């Protein structure tokens, strides 16, 4: 079961059925959906996606998906999941435009990375970001992600692949003593 995560200002918790309207509104906002997956979808497709979170993702315990809340309000979406694109686990997050520019994206991304390294025991966490999404690229670089490679998509656009490595985790798994954690 997807656990609840807390940051200084946010609560990441499993979705509840009553979150469908907020989820759909988030994904129907073109400013958000332009950066998600293959871009904007129809309302019916977003509602079906929300349904699959319960019938497939949670039911089959495929990966962790969270509603991101601030002061009780749904303001975003977050995931960490296995992906063949980068042969590991990828973080995915989206916030409503009203939450942009306030550091909340950094809180979400750091919570996902911490969960990946700590709870899931990963030594690397990946992210894929559309090249024009400079805000996400800056955020991820600021918290320790490094550009690994670019992928040219079928439509000619570029997706940047980024990775953050947990050096203390790598050392620990290799049987080396743990040093201080690098600061993001």
Coordinates of C-alpha atoms in Angstrom, one line a residue:
X1 CA 0.0 0.0 0.0
X2 CA 1.2 3.5 -0.9
X3 CA 2.3 5.2 2.3
X4 CA 1.6 8.7 3.3
X5 CA 4.6 11.1 3.0
X6 CA 5.0 14.5 4.7
X7 CA 7.1 17.5 3.8
X8 CA 7.3 20.8 5.5
X9 CA 4.2 22.1 3.8
X10 CA 2.7 19.1 1.9
X11 CA 1.0 15.8 2.5
X12 CA 1.4 13.1 -0.1
X13 CA -1.2 10.4 0.4
X14 CA -3.0 7.8 -1.7
X15 CA -5.8 9.1 -3.8
X16 CA -9.4 8.7 -2.5
X17 CA -12.3 8.2 -4.9
X18 CA -13.6 11.7 -4.1
X19 CA -10.3 13.2 -5.7
X20 CA -11.5 12.4 -9.2
X21 CA -12.7 16.0 -9.9
X22 CA -9.5 17.5 -8.6
X23 CA -7.3 15.0 -10.5
X24 CA -9.3 15.6 -13.7
X25 CA -9.1 19.4 -13.4
X26 CA -5.3 19.1 -12.8
X27 CA -4.7 17.0 -15.9
X28 CA -7.1 19.0 -18.0
X29 CA -5.2 22.2 -17.4
X30 CA -3.1 22.6 -20.5
X31 CA -0.3 24.3 -18.6
X32 CA 0.2 21.1 -16.6
X33 CA -0.7 18.4 -19.2
X34 CA 1.6 19.7 -21.8
X35 CA 4.5 18.3 -19.7
X36 CA 2.8 15.0 -18.8
X37 CA 3.2 11.8 -20.8
X38 CA 2.2 12.4 -24.4
X39 CA 0.6 15.7 -23.6
X40 CA -3.1 16.7 -23.2
X41 CA -5.7 14.1 -23.1
X42 CA -9.5 14.2 -23.3
X43 CA -11.5 14.5 -20.1
X44 CA -12.7 10.9 -20.6
X45 CA -9.2 9.7 -20.9
X46 CA -8.1 11.5 -17.7
X47 CA -11.1 10.0 -15.8
X48 CA -10.2 6.6 -17.1
X49 CA -6.6 7.1 -15.9
X50 CA -7.9 8.1 -12.5
X51 CA -10.0 4.9 -12.4
X52 CA -6.9 2.8 -13.3
X53 CA -5.1 4.1 -10.2
X54 CA -7.5 2.1 -8.1
X55 CA -8.3 -0.8 -10.3
X56 CA -4.8 -1.5 -11.5
X57 CA -2.0 0.5 -9.8
X58 CA -3.3 0.2 -6.2
X59 CA -5.1 -3.1 -6.7
X60 CA -2.0 -4.8 -8.1
X61 CA 0.5 -2.9 -6.0
X62 CA 2.3 -1.9 -9.2
X63 CA 4.0 1.3 -7.9
X64 CA 3.3 4.3 -5.6
X65 CA 1.0 7.1 -6.7
X66 CA 0.1 10.1 -4.5
X67 CA -2.3 13.0 -4.3
X68 CA -0.3 16.0 -3.3
X69 CA -2.2 18.2 -0.8
X70 CA -1.5 21.6 0.8
X71 CA -3.8 22.7 3.6
X72 CA -6.1 19.9 2.7
X73 CA -6.5 20.9 -0.9
X74 CA -5.4 18.7 -3.9
X75 CA -2.7 20.7 -5.6
X76 CA -0.7 18.0 -7.4
X77 CA 0.1 14.5 -8.4
X78 CA 3.3 12.4 -7.7
X79 CA 4.6 8.9 -8.6
X80 CA 7.7 6.8 -8.4
X81 CA 7.6 3.8 -10.7
X82 CA 9.7 1.3 -12.5
X83 CA 10.3 2.3 -16.2
X84 CA 12.2 0.6 -19.0
X85 CA 12.9 4.0 -20.5
X86 CA 15.8 4.5 -18.0
X87 CA 16.0 0.9 -16.7
X88 CA 15.2 1.9 -13.1
X89 CA 12.7 4.0 -11.2
X90 CA 11.4 7.3 -12.4
X91 CA 9.8 10.1 -10.5
X92 CA 6.9 12.0 -11.9
X93 CA 5.2 15.0 -10.4
X94 CA 2.8 17.8 -11.4
X95 CA 1.5 20.8 -9.5
X96 CA -1.3 23.1 -10.2
X97 CA -0.1 26.4 -11.7
X98 CA -1.3 28.2 -8.5
X99 CA 1.5 26.2 -6.6
X100 CA 4.3 27.1 -9.1
X101 CA 7.2 29.2 -8.1
X102 CA 6.8 28.7 -4.3
X103 CA 9.3 25.8 -3.8
X104 CA 6.6 23.2 -3.5
X105 CA 7.9 21.3 -6.6
X106 CA 11.3 21.0 -4.8
X107 CA 9.5 19.5 -1.8
X108 CA 7.6 17.0 -3.9
X109 CA 10.7 15.9 -5.8
X110 CA 12.9 15.6 -2.7
X111 CA 10.2 13.6 -1.0
X112 CA 10.0 11.2 -3.9
X113 CA 13.8 10.9 -4.1
X114 CA 14.1 10.3 -0.3
X115 CA 11.4 7.6 -0.5
X116 CA 13.2 6.0 -3.4
X117 CA 16.5 5.9 -1.7
X118 CA 15.2 5.1 1.8
X119 CA 12.1 3.0 1.6
X120 CA 12.6 1.4 -1.8
X121 CA 16.4 1.0 -1.4
X122 CA 17.3 2.4 -4.7
X123 CA 20.8 3.7 -5.6
X124 CA 19.5 5.8 -8.5
X125 CA 16.4 7.7 -9.2
X126 CA 15.6 9.0 -12.7
X127 CA 13.5 11.7 -14.3
X128 CA 12.5 12.4 -17.9
X129 CA 11.7 15.9 -18.8
X130 CA 10.7 17.6 -22.1
X131 CA 13.6 19.9 -23.2
X132 CA 11.4 23.0 -23.2
X133 CA 10.3 22.4 -19.6
X134 CA 13.2 24.6 -18.2
X135 CA 11.5 25.0 -14.8
X136 CA 11.6 21.3 -14.1
X137 CA 15.1 20.9 -15.5
X138 CA 16.4 23.7 -13.2
X139 CA 14.6 22.2 -10.2
X140 CA 16.0 18.7 -10.8
X141 CA 19.5 20.0 -11.4
X142 CA 19.4 22.1 -8.3
X143 CA 18.5 19.0 -6.2
X144 CA 21.3 16.9 -7.6
X145 CA 20.1 15.3 -10.8
X146 CA 22.5 15.1 -13.6
X147 CA 21.8 15.1 -17.4
X148 CA 22.5 11.6 -18.7
X149 CA 21.3 11.8 -22.3
X150 CA 18.7 13.1 -24.7
X151 CA 16.1 11.1 -26.6
X152 CA 14.6 12.3 -29.8
X153 CA 10.9 11.5 -29.8
X154 CA 8.9 10.3 -32.8
X155 CA 7.5 13.9 -33.2
X156 CA 11.0 15.3 -33.3
X157 CA 10.9 16.8 -29.8
X158 CA 13.7 16.1 -27.3
X159 CA 13.3 14.5 -23.9
X160 CA 16.1 14.9 -21.4
X161 CA 17.0 12.0 -19.2
X162 CA 18.4 12.9 -15.7
X163 CA 19.7 10.7 -12.9
X164 CA 20.4 11.3 -9.2
X165 CA 22.7 8.8 -7.5
X166 CA 22.7 8.1 -3.8
X167 CA 26.5 7.9 -3.2
X168 CA 26.1 6.8 0.4
X169 CA 23.7 4.1 -0.8
X170 CA 26.2 2.8 -3.4
X171 CA 29.0 2.8 -0.8
X172 CA 26.9 1.0 1.7
X173 CA 25.9 -1.7 -0.8
X174 CA 29.6 -2.1 -1.7
X175 CA 30.4 -2.6 2.0
X176 CA 32.2 0.7 2.3
X177 CA 31.8 2.9 5.3
X178 CA 29.1 5.6 4.9
X179 CA 30.4 9.1 4.8
X180 CA 28.3 12.3 5.2
X181 CA 25.4 12.6 2.8
X182 CA 26.1 15.2 0.0
X183 CA 23.9 18.3 0.2
X184 CA 21.4 18.8 -2.6

